[in-house]
mmCIF file of C-alpha atoms in Angstrom:
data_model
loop_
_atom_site.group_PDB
_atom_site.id
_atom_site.type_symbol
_atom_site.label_atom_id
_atom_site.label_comp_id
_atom_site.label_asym_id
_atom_site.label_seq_id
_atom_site.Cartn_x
_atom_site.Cartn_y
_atom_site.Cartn_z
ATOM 1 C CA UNK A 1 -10.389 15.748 -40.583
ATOM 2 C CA UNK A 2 -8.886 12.902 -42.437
ATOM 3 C CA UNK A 3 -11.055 9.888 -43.581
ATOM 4 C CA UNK A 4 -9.926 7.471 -40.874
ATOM 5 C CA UNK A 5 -10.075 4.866 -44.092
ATOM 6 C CA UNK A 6 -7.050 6.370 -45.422
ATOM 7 C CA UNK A 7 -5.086 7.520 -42.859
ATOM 8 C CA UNK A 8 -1.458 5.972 -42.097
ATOM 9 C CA UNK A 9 0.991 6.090 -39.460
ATOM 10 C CA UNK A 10 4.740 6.479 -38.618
ATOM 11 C CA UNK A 11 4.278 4.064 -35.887
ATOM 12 C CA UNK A 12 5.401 0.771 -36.724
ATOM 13 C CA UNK A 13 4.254 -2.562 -35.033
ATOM 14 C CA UNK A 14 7.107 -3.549 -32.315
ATOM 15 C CA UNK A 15 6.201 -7.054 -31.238
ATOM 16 C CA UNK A 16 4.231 -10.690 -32.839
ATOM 17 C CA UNK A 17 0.898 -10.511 -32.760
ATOM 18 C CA UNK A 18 0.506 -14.253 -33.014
ATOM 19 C CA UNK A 19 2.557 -14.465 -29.540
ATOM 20 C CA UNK A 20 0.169 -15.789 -26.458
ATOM 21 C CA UNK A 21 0.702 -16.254 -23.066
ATOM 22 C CA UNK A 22 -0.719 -16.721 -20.162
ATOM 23 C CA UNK A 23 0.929 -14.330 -17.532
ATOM 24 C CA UNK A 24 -2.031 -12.061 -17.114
ATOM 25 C CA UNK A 25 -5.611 -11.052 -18.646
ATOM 26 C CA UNK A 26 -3.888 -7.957 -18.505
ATOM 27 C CA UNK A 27 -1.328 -8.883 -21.796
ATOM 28 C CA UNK A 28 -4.291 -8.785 -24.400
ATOM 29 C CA UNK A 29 -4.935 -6.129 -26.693
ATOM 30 C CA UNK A 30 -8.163 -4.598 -27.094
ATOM 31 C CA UNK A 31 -11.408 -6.377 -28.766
ATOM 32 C CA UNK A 32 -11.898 -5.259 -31.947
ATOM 33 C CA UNK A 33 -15.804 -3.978 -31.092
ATOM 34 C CA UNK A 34 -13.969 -1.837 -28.356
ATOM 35 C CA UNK A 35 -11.607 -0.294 -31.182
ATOM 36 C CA UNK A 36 -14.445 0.501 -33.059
ATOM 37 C CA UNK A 37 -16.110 2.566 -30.331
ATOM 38 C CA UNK A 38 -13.016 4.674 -29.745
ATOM 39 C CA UNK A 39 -13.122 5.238 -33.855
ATOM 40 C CA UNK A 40 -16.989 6.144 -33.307
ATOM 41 C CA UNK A 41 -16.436 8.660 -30.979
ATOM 42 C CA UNK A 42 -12.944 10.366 -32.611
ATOM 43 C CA UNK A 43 -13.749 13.504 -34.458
ATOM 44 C CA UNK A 44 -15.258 16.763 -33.945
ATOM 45 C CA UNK A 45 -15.428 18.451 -30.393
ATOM 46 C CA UNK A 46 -17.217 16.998 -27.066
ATOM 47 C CA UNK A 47 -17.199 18.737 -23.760
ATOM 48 C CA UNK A 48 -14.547 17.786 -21.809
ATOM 49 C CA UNK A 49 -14.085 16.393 -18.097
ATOM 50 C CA UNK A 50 -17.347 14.059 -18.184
ATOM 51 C CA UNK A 51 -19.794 16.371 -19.823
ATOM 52 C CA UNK A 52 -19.590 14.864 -22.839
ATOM 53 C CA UNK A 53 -22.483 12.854 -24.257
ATOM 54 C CA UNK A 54 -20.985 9.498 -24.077
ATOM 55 C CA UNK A 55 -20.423 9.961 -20.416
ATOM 56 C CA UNK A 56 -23.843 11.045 -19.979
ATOM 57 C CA UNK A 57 -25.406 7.940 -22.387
ATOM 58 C CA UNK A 58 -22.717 5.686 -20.078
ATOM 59 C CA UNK A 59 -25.246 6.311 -16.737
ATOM 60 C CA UNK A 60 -27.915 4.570 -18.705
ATOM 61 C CA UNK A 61 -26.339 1.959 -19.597
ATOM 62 C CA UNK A 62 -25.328 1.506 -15.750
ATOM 63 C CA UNK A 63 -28.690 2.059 -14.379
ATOM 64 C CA UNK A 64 -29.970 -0.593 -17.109
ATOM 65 C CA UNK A 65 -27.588 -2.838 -15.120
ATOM 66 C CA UNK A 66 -27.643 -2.340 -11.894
ATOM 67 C CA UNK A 67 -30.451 0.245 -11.374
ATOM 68 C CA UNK A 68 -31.433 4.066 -11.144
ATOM 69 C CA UNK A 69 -29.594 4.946 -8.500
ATOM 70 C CA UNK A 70 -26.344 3.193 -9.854
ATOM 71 C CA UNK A 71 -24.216 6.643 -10.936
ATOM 72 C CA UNK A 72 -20.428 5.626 -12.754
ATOM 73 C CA UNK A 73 -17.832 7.947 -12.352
ATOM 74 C CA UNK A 74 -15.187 6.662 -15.426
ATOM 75 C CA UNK A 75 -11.425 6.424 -14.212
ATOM 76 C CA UNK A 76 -8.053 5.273 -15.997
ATOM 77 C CA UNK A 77 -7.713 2.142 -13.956
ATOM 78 C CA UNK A 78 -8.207 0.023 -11.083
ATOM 79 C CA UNK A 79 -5.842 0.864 -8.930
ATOM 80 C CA UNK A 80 -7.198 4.330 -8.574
ATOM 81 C CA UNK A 81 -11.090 3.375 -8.877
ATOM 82 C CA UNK A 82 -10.139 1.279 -5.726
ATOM 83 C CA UNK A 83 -8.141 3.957 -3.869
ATOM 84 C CA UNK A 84 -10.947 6.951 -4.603
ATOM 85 C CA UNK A 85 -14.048 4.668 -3.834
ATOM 86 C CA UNK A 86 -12.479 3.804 -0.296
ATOM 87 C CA UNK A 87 -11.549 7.183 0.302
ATOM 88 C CA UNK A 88 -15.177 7.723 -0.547
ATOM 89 C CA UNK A 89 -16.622 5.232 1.736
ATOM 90 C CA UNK A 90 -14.216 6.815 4.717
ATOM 91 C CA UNK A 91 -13.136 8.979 7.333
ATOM 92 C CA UNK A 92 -9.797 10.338 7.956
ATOM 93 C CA UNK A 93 -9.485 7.442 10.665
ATOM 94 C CA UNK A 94 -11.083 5.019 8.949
ATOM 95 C CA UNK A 95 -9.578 1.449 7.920
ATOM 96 C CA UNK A 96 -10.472 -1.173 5.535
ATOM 97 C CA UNK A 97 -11.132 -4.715 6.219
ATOM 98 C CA UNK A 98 -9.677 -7.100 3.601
ATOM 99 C CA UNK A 99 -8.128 -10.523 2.330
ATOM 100 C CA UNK A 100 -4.799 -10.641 3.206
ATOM 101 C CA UNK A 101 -4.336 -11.598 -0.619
ATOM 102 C CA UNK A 102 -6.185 -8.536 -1.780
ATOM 103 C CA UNK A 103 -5.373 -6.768 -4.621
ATOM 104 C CA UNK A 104 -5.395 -3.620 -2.622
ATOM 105 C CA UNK A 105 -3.332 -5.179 -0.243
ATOM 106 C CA UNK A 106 -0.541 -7.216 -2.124
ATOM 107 C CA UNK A 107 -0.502 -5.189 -5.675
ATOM 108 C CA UNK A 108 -0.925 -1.773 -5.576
ATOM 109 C CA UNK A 109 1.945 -0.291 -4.428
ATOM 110 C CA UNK A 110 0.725 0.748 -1.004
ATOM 111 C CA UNK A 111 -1.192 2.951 -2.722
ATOM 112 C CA UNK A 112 -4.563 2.768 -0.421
ATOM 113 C CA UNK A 113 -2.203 3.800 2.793
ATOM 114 C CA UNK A 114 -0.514 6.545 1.181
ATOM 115 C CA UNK A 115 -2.721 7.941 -1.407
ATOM 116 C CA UNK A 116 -5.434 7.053 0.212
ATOM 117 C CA UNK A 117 -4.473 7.835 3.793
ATOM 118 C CA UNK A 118 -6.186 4.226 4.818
ATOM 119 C CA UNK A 119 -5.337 1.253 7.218
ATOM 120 C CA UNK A 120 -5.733 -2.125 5.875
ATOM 121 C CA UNK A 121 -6.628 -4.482 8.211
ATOM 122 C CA UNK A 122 -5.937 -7.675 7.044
ATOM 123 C CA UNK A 123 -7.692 -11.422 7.256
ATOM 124 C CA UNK A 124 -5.669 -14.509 6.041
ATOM 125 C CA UNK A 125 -8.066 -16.723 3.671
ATOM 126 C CA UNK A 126 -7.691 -20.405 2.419
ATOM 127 C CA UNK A 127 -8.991 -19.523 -0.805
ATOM 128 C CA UNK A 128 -9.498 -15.421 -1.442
ATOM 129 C CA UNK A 129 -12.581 -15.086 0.472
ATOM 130 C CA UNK A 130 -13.926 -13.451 3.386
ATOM 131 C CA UNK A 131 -16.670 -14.672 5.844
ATOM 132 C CA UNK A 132 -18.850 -12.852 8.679
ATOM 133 C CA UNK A 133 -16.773 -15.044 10.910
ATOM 134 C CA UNK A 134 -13.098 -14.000 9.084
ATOM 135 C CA UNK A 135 -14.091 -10.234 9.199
ATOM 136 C CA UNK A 136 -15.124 -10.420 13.060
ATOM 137 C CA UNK A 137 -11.448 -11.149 13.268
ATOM 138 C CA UNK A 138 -10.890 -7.249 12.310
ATOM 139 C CA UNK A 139 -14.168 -5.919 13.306
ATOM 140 C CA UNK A 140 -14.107 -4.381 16.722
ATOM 141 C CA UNK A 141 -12.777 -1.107 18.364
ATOM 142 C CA UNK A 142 -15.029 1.169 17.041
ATOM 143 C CA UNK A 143 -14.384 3.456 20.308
ATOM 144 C CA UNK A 144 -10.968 2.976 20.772
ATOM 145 C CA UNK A 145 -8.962 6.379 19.769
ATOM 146 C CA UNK A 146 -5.417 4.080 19.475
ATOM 147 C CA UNK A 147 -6.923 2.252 16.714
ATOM 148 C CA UNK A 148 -7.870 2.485 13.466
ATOM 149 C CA UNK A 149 -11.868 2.398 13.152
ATOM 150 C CA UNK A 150 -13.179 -0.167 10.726
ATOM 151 C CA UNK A 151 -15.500 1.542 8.411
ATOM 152 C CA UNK A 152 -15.478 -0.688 4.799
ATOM 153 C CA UNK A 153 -15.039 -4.305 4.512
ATOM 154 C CA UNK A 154 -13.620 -4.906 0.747
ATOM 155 C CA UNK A 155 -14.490 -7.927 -1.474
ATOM 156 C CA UNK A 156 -13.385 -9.191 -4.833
ATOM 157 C CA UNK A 157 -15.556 -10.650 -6.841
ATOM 158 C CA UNK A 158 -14.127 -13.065 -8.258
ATOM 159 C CA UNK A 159 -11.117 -13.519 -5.968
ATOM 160 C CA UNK A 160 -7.187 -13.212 -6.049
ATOM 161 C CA UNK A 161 -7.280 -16.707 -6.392
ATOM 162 C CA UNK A 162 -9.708 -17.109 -9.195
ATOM 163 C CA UNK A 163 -12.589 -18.372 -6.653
ATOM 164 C CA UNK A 164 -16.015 -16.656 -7.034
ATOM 165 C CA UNK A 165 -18.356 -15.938 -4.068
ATOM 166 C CA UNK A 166 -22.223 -17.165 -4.555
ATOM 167 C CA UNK A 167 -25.211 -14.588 -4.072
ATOM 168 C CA UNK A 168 -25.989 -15.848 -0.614
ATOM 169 C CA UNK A 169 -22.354 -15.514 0.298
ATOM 170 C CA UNK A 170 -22.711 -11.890 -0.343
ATOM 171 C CA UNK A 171 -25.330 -10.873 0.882
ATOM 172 C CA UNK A 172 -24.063 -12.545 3.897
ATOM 173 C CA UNK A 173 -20.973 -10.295 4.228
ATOM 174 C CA UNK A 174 -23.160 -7.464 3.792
ATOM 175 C CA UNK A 175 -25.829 -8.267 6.499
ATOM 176 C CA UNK A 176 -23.208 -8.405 8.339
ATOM 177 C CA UNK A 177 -21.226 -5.113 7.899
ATOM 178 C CA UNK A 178 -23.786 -3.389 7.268
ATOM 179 C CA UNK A 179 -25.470 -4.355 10.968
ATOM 180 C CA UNK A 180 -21.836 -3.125 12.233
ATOM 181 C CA UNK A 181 -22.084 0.295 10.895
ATOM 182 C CA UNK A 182 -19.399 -1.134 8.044
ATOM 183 C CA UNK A 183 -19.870 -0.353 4.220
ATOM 184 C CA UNK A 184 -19.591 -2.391 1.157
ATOM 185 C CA UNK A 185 -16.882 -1.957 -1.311
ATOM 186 C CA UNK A 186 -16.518 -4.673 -4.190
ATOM 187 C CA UNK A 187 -13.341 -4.841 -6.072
ATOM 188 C CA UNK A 188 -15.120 -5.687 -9.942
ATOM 189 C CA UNK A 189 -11.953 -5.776 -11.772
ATOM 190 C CA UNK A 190 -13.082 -9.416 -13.196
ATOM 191 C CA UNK A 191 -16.742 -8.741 -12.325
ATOM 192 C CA UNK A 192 -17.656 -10.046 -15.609
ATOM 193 C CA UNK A 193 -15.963 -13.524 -15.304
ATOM 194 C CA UNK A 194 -18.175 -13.545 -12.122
ATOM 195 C CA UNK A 195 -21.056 -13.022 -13.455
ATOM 196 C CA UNK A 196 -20.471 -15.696 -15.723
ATOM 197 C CA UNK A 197 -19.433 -18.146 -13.634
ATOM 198 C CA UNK A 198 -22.799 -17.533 -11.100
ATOM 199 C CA UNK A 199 -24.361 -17.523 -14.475
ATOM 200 C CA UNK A 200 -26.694 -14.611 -13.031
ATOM 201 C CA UNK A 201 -26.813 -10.728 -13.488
ATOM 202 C CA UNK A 202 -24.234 -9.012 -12.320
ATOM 203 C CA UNK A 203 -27.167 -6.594 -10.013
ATOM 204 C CA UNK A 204 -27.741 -10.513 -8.101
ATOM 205 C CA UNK A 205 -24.632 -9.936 -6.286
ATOM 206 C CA UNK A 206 -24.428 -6.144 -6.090
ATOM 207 C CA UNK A 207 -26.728 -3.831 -5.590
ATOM 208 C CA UNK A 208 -29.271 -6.612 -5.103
ATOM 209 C CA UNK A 209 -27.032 -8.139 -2.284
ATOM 210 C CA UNK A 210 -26.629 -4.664 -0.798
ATOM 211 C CA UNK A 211 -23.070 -3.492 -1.872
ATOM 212 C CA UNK A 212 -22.493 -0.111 -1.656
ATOM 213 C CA UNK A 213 -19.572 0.515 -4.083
ATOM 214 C CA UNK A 214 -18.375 -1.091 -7.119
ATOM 215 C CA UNK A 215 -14.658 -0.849 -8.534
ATOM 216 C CA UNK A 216 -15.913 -1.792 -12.427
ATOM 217 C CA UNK A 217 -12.810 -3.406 -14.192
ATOM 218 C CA UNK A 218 -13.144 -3.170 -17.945
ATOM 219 C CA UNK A 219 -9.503 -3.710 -18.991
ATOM 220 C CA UNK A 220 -9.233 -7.118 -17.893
ATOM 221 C CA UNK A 221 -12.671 -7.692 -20.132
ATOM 222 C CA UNK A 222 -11.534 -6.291 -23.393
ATOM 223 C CA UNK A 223 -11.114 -2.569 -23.328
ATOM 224 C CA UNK A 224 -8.388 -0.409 -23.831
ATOM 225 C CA UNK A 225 -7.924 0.990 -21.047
ATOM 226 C CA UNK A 226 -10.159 2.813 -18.267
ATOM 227 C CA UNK A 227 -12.316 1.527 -15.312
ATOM 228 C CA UNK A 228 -15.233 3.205 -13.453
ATOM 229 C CA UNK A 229 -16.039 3.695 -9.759
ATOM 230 C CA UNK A 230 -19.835 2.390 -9.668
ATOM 231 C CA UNK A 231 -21.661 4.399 -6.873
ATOM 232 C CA UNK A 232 -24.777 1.967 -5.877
ATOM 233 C CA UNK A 233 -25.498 3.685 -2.491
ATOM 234 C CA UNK A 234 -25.659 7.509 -2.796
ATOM 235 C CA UNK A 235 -25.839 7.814 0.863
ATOM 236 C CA UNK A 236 -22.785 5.788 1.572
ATOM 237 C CA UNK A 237 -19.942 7.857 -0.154
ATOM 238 C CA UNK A 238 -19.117 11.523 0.372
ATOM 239 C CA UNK A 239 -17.658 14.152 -2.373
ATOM 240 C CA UNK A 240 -16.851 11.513 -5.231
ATOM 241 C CA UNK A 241 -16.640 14.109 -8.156
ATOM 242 C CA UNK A 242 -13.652 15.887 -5.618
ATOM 243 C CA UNK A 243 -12.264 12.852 -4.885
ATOM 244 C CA UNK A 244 -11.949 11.777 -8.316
ATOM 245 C CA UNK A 245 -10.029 15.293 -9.480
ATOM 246 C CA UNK A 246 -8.035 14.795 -6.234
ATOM 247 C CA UNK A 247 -6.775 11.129 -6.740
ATOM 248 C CA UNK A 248 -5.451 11.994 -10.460
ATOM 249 C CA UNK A 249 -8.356 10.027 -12.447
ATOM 250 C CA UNK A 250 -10.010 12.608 -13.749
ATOM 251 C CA UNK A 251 -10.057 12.296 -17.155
ATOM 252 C CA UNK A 252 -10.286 14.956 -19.871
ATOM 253 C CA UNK A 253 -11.070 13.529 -22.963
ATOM 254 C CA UNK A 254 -13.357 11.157 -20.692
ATOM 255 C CA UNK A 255 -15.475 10.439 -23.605
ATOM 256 C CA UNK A 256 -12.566 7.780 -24.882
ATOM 257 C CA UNK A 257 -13.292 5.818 -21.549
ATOM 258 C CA UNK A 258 -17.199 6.222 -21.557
ATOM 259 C CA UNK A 259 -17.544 4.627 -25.064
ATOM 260 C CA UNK A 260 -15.700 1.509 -24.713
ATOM 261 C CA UNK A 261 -17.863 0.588 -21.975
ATOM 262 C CA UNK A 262 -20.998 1.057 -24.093
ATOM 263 C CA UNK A 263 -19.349 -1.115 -26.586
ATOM 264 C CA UNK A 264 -18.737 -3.545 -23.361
ATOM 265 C CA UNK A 265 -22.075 -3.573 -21.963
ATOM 266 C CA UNK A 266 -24.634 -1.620 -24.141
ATOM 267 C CA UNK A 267 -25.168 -5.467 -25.430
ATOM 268 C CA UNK A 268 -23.638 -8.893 -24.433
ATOM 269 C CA UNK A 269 -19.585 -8.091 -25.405
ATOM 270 C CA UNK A 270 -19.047 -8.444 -21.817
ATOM 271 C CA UNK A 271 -20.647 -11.617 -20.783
ATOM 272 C CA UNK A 272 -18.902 -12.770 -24.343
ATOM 273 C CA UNK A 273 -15.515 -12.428 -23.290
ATOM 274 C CA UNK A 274 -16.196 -13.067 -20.000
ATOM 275 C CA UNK A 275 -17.323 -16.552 -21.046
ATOM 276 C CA UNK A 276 -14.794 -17.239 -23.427
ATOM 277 C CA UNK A 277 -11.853 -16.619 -20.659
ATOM 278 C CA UNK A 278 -14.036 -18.961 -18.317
ATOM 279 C CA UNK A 279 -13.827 -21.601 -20.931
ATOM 280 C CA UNK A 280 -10.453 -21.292 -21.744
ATOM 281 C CA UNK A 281 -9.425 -21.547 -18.291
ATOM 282 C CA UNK A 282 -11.368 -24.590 -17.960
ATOM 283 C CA UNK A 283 -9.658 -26.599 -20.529
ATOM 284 C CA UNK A 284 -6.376 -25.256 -19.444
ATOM 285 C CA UNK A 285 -7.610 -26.956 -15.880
ATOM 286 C CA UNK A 286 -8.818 -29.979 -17.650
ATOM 287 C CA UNK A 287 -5.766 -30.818 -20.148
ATOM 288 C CA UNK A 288 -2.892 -30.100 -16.930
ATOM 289 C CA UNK A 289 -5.113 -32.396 -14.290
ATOM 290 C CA UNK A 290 -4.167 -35.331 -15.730
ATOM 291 C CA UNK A 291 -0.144 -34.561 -15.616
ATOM 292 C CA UNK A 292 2.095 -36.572 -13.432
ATOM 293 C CA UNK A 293 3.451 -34.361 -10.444
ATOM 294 C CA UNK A 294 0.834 -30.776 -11.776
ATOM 295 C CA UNK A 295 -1.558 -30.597 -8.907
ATOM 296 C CA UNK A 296 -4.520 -27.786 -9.304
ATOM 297 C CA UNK A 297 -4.614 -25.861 -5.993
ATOM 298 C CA UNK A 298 -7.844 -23.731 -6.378
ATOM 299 C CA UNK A 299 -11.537 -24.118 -7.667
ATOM 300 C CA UNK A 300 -11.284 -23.157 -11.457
ATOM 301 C CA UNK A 301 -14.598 -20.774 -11.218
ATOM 302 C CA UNK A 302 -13.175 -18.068 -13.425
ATOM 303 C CA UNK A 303 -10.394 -17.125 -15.987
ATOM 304 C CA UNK A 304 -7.372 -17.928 -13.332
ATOM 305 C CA UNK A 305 -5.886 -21.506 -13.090
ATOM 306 C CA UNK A 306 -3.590 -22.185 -10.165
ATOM 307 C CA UNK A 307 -1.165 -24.681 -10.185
ATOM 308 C CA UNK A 308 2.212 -26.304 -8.175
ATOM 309 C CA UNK A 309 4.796 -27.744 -10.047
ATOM 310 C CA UNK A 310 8.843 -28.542 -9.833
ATOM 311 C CA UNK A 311 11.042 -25.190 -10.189
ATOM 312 C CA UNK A 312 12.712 -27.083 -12.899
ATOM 313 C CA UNK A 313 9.938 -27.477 -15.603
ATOM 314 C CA UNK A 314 8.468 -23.922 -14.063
ATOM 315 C CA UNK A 315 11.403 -22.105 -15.403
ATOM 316 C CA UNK A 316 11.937 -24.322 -18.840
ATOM 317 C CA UNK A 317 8.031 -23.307 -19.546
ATOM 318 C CA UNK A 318 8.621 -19.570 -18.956
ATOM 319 C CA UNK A 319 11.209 -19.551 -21.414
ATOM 320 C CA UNK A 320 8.454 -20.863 -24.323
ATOM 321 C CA UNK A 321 4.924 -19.522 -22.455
ATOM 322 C CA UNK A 322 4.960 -16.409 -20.436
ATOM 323 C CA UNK A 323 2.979 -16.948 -16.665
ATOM 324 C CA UNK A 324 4.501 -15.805 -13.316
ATOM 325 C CA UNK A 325 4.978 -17.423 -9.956
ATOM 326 C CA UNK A 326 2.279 -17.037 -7.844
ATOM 327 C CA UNK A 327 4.978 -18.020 -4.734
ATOM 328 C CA UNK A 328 7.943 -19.217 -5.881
ATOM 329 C CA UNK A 329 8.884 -21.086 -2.745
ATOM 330 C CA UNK A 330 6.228 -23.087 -2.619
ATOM 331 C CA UNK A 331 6.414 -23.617 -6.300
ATOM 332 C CA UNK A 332 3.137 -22.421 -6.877
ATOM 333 C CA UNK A 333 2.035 -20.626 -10.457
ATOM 334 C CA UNK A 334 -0.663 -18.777 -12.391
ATOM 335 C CA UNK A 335 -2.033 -19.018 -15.476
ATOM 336 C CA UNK A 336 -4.822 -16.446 -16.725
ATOM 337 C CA UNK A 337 -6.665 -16.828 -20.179
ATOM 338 C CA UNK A 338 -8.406 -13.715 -21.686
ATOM 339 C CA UNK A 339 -10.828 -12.775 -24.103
ATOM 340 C CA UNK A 340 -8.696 -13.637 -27.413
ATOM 341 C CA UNK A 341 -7.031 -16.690 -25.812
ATOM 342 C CA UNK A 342 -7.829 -19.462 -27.837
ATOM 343 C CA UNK A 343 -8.534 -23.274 -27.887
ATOM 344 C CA UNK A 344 -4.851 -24.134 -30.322
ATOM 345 C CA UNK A 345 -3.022 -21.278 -27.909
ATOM 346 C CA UNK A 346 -4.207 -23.210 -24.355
ATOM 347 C CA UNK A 347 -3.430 -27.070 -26.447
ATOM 348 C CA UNK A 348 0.005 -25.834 -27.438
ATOM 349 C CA UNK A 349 0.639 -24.800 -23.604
ATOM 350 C CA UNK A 350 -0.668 -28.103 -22.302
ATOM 351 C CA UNK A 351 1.490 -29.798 -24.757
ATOM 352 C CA UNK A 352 4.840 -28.049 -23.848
ATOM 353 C CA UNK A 353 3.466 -28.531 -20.239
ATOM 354 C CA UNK A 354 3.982 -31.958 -20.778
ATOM 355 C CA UNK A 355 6.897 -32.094 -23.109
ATOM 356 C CA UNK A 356 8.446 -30.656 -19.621
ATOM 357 C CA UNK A 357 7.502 -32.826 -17.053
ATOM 358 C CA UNK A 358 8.675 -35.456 -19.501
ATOM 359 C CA UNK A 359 12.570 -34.018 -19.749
#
């Protein structure tokens, strides 16, 4: 095999590297550490499908996080860690309670109901998050045969809407499923900025709380690409390696996946990119609440700032920033910062921002 220190490429670079934006966490590249740890592991044969010793290393580094018992099952991305851990947590006439502004809800195609084979049963939220007294809205008819039975109530931690639930309101949700006969299921893909937000381990508000299932984002945090479903409750899920080969997301060079995420958490990478988005959000929050006619809609807790401003200066911004409408009627908009997004790239925006609203 070629020294990778000489090696070249036909490829050629296709877009600006010096471009930001702040459309989605989603539009970074991948941290340099994490690019290293796909180099470490290239070269020479590994046993493929999971059996590979990076895979294998991988469960220690979950257990060191969340416990023994915690057992990751690597995946290519979040849309189908969510869709095989609910399949995992359900029967064939089993539903899902959620936010109505869930990502499994609003952004995934449908994908739950028909990959999955699941009803969603939905709970309208002022600000992303579910309650004991929200989820009673959805929780009842267990017996009746025209209905679909609730079985998982689904979190996201943090939110939609870039709020982050505390430890106690956790552990609250899962008192309370779990003393209906309901599992668990947190959507993680932004676990990290949680956990730096709460400014506590990421075990405070999972398998500490009680949650049964984890959907681990690691995409949003830095890697390449690649997610994990994060079993914390053997006895709640049924057949994951099947369900995994079933739902497409078994990978077969898994090792590729299993490394970044010892690059990501073997240390502190995560909780260091996690931070820096946090930050970078903040400022963004700090240097637009000031504007004339900007108003701030949500709690800046994470990496998401949510805003409402005229259509006008909306559209004149996208055309020098890229961000999306949140809902366009209302006039309402997102910005998301990442792990590379930096203090000049968030002053610039303000700046235009401004410039804007002036015009």
């Amino acid at each position: 095999m070629a020294d990778p220190r000489t090696v070249t490429t036909d490829a050629r670079r296709h877009h600006d590297p010096t471009v930001r934006g702040f459309a989605s966490d989603n539009y970074a590249g991948a941290h340099p550490e994490i690019l290293a740890a796909l180099a470490l592991a290239n070269g020479g044969h590994q046993v493929a499908y999971g059996e590979d010793e990076y895979t294998d290393h991988l469960q220690r580094i979950m257990h060191s996080h969340f416990g023994s018992g915690a057992e990751a099952f690597p995946v290519f991305n979040g849309t189908g860690a969510n869709v095989t851990a609910l399949q995992a947590l359900t029967d064939r006439w089993g539903a899902v309670i959620c936010a109505e502004s869930a990502h499994i809800n609003v952004d995934e195609g449908g994908a739950p109901e028909r990959m999955g084979g699941l009803k969603l049963l939905t709970v309208p939220t002022p600000d992303g998050k579910l309650t004991p007294e929200l989820i009673d809205r959805q929780a009842y008819g267990w017996d009746d045969e025209h209905r679909a039975m609730p079985q998982v109530v689904s979190i996201t931690q943090n939110t939609e809407l870039g709020t982050v639930y505390t430890v106690d309101e956790i552990r609250a949700i899962v008192a309370h499923a779990h003393g209906h006969g309901m599992k668990v299921h947190l959507d993680g893909a932004r676990i990290a900025n949680a956990a730096a937000s709460l400014d506590v381990p990421m075990r405070a508000f999972t398998n500490a709380a009680g949650v049964d299932v984890i959907s681990f984002g690691g995409t949003k945090n830095g890697m390449l690409f690649g997610e994990a479903v994060v079993v914390l409750n053997p006895d709640a899920v049924s057949h994951m390696k099947h369900l995994r080969k079933l739902s497409m997301q078994l990978a077969s060079k898994m090792r590729f996946v299993s490394v970044q995420f010892e690059a990501l958490l073997a240390k502190d990478l995560w909780l260091r990119n996690a931070r820096h988005s946090n930050a970078m959000a903040q400022r963004l929050a700090e240097g637009v609440r000031g504007v004339d006619g900007v108003e701030i809609l949500h709690p800046v807790q994470a990496n998401a700032v949510f805003a409402r401003l005229p259509h006008d200066v909306t559209r004149r911004l996208q055309e020098r920033f890229r961000f999306y409408f949140w809902d366009e009627a209302a006039g309402d908009v997102r910005w998301m910062c990442s792990f590379d997004t930096a203090e000049d790239d968030v002053d610039a925006f303000v700046q235009a921002l401004k410039e804007e609203m002036a015009r």
